[in-house]
XYZ file of C-alpha atoms in Angstrom:
418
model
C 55.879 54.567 24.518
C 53.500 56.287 22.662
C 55.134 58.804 19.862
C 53.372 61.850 19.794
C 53.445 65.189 17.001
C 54.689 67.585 19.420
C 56.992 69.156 16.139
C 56.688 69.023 12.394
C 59.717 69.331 9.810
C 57.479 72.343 8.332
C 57.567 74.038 11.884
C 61.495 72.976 11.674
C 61.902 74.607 9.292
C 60.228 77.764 9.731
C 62.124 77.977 12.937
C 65.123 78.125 11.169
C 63.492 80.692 8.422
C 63.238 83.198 11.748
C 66.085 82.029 13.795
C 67.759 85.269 15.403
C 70.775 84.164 15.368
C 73.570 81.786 13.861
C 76.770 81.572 15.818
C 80.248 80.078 13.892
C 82.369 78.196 15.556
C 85.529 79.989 14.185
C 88.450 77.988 14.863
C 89.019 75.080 18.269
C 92.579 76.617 18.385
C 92.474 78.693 21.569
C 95.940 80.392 22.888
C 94.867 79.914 26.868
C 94.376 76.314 28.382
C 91.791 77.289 31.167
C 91.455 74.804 33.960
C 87.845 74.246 33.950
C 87.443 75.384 29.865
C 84.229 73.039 28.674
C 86.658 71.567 26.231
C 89.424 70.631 28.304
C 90.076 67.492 30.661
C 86.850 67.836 32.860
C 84.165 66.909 30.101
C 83.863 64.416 27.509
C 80.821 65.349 25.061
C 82.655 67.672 22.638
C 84.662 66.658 19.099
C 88.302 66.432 19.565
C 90.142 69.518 19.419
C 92.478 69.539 16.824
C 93.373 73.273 15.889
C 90.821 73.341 13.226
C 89.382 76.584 11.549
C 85.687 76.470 10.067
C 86.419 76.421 6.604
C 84.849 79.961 4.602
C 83.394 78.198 1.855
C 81.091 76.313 4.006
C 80.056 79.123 6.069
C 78.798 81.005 2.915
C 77.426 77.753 1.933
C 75.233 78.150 5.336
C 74.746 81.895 5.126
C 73.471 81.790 0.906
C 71.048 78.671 1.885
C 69.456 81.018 4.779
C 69.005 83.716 2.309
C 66.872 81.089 -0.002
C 64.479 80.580 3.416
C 64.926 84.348 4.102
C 63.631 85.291 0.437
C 60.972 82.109 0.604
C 57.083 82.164 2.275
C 58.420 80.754 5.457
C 59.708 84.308 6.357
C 57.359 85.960 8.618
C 58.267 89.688 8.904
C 61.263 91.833 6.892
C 63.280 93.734 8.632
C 64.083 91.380 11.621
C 67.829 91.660 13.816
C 69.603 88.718 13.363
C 72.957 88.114 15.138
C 76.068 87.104 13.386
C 78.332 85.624 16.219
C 81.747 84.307 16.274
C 82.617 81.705 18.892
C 85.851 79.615 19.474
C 88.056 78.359 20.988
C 89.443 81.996 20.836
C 87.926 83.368 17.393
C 90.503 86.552 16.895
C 92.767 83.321 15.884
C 91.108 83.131 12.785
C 90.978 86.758 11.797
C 90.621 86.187 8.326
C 87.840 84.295 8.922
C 85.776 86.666 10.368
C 86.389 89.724 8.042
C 85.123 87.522 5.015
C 82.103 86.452 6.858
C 81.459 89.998 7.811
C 82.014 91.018 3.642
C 79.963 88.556 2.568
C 77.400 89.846 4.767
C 77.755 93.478 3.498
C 77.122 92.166 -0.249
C 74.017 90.191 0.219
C 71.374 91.672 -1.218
C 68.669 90.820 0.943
C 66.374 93.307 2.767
C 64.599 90.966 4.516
C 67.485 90.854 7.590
C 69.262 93.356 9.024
C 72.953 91.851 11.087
C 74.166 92.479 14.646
C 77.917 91.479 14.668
C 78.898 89.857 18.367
C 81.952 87.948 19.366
C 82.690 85.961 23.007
C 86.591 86.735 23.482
C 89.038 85.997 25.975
C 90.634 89.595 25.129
C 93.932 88.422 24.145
C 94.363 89.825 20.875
C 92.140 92.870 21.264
C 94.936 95.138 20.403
C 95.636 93.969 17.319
C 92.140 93.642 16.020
C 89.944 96.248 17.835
C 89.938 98.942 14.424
C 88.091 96.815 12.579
C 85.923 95.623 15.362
C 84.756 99.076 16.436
C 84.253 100.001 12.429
C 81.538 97.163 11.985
C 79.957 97.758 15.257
C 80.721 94.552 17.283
C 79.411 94.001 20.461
C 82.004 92.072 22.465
C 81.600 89.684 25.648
C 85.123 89.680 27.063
C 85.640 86.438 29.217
C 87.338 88.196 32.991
C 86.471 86.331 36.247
C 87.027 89.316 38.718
C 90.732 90.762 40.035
C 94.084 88.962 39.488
C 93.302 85.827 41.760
C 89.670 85.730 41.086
C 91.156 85.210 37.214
C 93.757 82.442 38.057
C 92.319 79.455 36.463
C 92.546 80.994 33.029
C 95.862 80.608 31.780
C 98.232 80.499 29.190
C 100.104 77.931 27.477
C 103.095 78.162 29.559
C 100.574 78.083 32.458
C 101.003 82.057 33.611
C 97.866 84.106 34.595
C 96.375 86.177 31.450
C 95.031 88.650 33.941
C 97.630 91.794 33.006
C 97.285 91.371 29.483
C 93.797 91.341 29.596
C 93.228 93.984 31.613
C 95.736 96.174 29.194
C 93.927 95.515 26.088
C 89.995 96.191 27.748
C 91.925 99.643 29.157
C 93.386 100.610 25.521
C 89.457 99.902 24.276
C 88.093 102.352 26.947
C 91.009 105.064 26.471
C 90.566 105.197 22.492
C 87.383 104.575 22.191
C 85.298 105.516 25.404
C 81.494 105.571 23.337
C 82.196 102.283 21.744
C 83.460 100.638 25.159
C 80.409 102.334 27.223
C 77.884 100.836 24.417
C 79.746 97.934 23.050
C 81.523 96.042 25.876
C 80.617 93.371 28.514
C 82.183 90.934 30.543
C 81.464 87.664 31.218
C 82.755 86.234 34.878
C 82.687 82.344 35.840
C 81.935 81.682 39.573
C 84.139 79.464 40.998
C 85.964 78.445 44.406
C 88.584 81.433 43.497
C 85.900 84.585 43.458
C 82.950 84.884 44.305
C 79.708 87.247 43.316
C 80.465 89.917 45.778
C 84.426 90.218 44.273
C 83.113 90.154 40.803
C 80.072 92.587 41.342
C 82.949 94.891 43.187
C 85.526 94.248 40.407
C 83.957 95.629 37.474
C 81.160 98.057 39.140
C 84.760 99.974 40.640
C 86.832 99.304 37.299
C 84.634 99.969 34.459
C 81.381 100.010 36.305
C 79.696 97.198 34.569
C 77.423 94.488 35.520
C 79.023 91.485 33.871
C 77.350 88.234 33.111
C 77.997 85.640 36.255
C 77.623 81.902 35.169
C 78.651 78.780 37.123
C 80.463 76.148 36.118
C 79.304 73.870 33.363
C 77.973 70.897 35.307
C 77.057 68.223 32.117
C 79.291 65.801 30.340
C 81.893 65.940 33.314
C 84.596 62.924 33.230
C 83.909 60.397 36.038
C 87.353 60.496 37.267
C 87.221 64.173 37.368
C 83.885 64.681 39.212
C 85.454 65.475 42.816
C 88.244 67.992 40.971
C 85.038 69.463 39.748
C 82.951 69.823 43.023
C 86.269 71.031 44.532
C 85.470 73.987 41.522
C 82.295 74.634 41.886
C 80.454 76.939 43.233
C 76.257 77.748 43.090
C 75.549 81.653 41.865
C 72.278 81.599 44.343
C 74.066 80.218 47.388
C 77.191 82.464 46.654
C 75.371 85.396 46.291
C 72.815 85.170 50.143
C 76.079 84.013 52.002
C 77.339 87.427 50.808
C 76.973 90.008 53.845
C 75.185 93.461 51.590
C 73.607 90.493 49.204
C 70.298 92.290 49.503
C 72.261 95.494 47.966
C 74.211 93.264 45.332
C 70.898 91.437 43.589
C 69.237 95.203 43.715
C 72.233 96.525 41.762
C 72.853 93.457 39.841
C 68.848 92.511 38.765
C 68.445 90.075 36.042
C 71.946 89.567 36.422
C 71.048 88.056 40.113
C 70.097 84.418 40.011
C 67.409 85.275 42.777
C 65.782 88.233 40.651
C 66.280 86.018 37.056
C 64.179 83.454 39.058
C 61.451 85.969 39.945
C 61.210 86.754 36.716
C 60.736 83.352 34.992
C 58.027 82.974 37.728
C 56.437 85.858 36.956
C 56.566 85.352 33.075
C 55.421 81.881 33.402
C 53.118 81.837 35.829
C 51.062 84.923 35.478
C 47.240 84.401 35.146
C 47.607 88.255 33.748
C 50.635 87.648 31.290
C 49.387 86.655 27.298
C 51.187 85.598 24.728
C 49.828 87.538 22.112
C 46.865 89.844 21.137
C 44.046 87.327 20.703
C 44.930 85.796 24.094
C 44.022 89.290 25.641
C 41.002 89.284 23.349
C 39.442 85.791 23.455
C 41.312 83.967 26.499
C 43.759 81.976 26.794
C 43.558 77.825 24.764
C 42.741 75.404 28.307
C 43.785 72.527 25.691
C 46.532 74.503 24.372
C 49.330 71.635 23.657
C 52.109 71.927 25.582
C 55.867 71.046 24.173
C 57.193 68.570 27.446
C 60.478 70.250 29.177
C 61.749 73.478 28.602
C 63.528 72.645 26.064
C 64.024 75.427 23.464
C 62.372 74.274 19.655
C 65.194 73.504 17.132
C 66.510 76.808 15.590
C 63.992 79.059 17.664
C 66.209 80.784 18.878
C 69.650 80.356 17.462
C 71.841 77.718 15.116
C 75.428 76.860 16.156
C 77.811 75.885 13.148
C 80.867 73.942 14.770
C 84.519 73.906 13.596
C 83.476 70.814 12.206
C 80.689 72.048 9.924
C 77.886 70.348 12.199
C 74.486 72.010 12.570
C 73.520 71.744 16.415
C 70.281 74.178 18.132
C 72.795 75.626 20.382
C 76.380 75.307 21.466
C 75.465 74.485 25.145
C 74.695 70.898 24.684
C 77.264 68.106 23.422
C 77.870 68.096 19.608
C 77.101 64.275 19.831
C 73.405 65.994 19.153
C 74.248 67.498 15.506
C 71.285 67.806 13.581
C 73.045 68.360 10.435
C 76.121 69.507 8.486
C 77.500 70.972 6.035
C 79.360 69.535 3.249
C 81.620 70.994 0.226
C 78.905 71.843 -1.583
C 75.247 71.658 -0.029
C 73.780 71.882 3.456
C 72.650 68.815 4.486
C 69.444 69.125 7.083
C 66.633 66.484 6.793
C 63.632 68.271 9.202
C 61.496 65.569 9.086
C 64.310 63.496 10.549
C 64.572 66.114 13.243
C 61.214 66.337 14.236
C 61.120 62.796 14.103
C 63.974 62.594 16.602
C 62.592 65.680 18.682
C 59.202 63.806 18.851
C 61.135 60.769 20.228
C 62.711 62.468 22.925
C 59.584 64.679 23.945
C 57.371 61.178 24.227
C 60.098 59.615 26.400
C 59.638 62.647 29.239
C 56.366 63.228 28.516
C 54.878 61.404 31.188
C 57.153 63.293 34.224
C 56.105 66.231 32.265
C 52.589 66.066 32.762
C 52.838 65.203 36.718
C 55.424 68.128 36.933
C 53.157 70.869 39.372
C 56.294 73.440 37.954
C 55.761 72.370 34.118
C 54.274 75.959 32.559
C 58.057 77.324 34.580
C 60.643 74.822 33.458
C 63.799 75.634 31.958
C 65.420 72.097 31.847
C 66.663 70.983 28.546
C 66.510 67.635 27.493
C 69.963 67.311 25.972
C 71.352 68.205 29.823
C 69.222 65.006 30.981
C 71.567 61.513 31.815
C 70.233 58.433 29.880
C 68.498 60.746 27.321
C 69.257 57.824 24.648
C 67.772 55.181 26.838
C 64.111 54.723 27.448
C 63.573 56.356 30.349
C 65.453 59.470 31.161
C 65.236 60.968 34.605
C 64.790 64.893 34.839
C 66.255 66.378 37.838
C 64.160 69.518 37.791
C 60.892 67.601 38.340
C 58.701 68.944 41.342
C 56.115 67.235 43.227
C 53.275 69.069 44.588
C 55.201 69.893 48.073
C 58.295 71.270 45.991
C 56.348 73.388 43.759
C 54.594 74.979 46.905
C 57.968 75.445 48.389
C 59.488 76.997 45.257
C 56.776 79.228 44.676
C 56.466 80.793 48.131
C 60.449 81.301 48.003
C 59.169 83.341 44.873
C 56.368 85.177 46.661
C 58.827 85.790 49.755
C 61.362 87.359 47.720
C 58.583 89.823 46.073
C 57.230 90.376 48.932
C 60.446 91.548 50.770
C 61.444 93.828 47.491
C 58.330 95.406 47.100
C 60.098 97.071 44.540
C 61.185 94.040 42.623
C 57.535 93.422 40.684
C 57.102 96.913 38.883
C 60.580 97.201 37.958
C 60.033 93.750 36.299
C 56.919 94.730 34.824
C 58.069 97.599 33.029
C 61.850 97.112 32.388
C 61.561 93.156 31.299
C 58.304 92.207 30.477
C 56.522 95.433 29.019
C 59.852 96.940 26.999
């Protein structure tokens, strides 16, 4: 296997210089015990869960080493968003937590980054905390899988459905403050063999009208012994949403947040001989030898660092935390980026070869940590297309363009040109 430059440590590096976003892992504690939760009994690629809390001092250690990179040459523009999120477990468990981070924020003096607060929460302890939420302008994603039975699998310790007390708390938001919960507040629904994308879509377009976020089940790192209590779970957002009977009306209304319009839209952004990725592209043409980064795989740091409970450094919180990159210690942040490239360069030149037979290559969005036997020497990627599949795949693309007319220039102008 021939090892190939695909990354450097300095482009490493400069990723992390312009990340957009660094998410804490606040605490593991969480006060539900949701049947199919990512950490629970159905996967096995996560640390153990042990009631921890990320510990401040490291978190500032993370936050004052990003504003060295922030303040250094790698920084490529001022000014730039970044998002400060909070992620658990259930983070409102570790209040304190979160109001240093956000103080500590306030009293950098850096002008090279201006902070987005966010925070994924299962809405519990909304009540309590929502004053000092709404004061430092969080956006919240508030985990709620439809109506009362759509919501069943997520449940408290004594095993009771969280539904009511949910429900209270997002209705207290929208009574006391209406402007923050029209601005601030979305859901985010998992699909599963208890709802379905019609009852969701219905749910929160009648309740709060809202288009919530519809994922399905996580589907890597599941238990052997619990792979058929899994499939018994799962359910696919595409498939769901045709065998609904208005599901022409429901991707309309829902669009990007319709698997079969998200799809159109990766085709289009991908495959477009018009599309260019930057101004001397549209002047000069596009690089034929251009090299291409096998997978689709997102570059370490591009586009967001995840600190676990644990103080490791992973590229996301989506793939197992057996993948750290780095961590951080008492006193020093402890990332090597030649190492990383180095290991990055490893996996690319293992996949590199179904890569470059791959007719949908330019449109994938498979990442290698989701791939089986990615530590052995040849992994297999399940999202590889022959020839034949690409054809089929694209004219499922061109079919659904061509019978929403519509679809392309609301694309066009509300995703790709805004």
């Amino acid at each position: 296997m021939e090892l190939k430059d695909y990354l450097t440590a300095e482009m490493v590096m400069s990723n992390l210089a312009n990340t957009p976003q660094i998410t804490f892992e606040v605490t593991d504690a969480c006060n539900l015990a949701c049947e199919y939760c990512s950490y629970g009994e159905l996967y096995y690629d996560y640390d153990r869960r042990d009631n921890k809390t990320l510990n401040i001092e490291k978190a500032k250690i993370f936050l004052n080493y990003m504003v060295e990179l922030w303040d250094s040459t790698l920084n490529k523009s001022t000014h730039n968003n970044i998002y400060l999120s909070f992620y658990g477990g259930e983070p409102l468990l570790n209040m304190p937590f979160i109001s240093e981070v956000v103080n500590h924020i306030h009293n950098i003096n850096n002008k090279q980054r201006l902070f987005t607060f966010n925070m994924t929460t299962n809405g519990l302890l909304l009540d309590r905390h929502i004053d000092f939420l709404v004061l430092n302008n969080f956006d919240l994603l508030i985990s709620l899988d439809g109506n009362e039975l759509n919501h069943s699998y997520r449940i408290n310790k004594e095993g009771k459905n969280s539904f009511k007390q949910v429900i209270e708390n997002v209705d207290k938001i929208r009574q006391r403050y209406p402007a923050y919960f029209t601005k601030n507040v979305n859901f985010n629904a998992v699909l599963h063999n208890r709802n379905s994308v019609k009852e969701i879509h219905d749910f929160f377009k009648k309740k709060y009208n809202k288009m919530p976020t519809i994922g399905a089940l996580n589907d890597m790192g599941i238990r052997e012994e619990m792979k058929d209590k899994f499939m018994n779970m799962y359910r696919n957002t595409t498939e769901n949403l045709i065998q609904s009977e208005n599901y022409g009306e429901l991707e309309t209304d829902m669009f990007l947040s319709s698997p079969t319009y998200h799809s159109a839209t990766v085709y289009l952004l991908q495959h477009s001989e018009f599309k260019y990725e930057n101004y001397n592209e549209l002047l000069y043409g596009k690089e034929i030898h251009k090299k291409a980064i096998p997978s689709g795989t997102c570059l370490p740091f591009s586009k967001k660092v995840f600190i676990t409970v644990n103080g490791k450094i992973l590229p996301c919180e989506r793939i197992g935390q057996n993948f750290a990159l780095g961590y951080i210690s008492d006193d020093k942040v402890d990332l090597d980026f030649g190492k990383i490239a180095r290991k990055y360069n490893q996996y690319f030149s293992k996949i590199d070869s179904q890569c470059s037979k791959c007719f949908n290559s330019k449109g994938c969005i498979q990442c290698i940590f989701n791939l089986e036997g990615l530590e052995e020497k040849s992994p297999v990627c399940n999202g590889f297309m022959t020839e034949e599949q690409f054809e089929i795949f694209r004219n499922y693309q061109l079919d659904f363009l061509a019978r929403h007319p519509e679809a392309y220039s609301r694309i066009m102008n509300e995703v790709i040109y805004r």
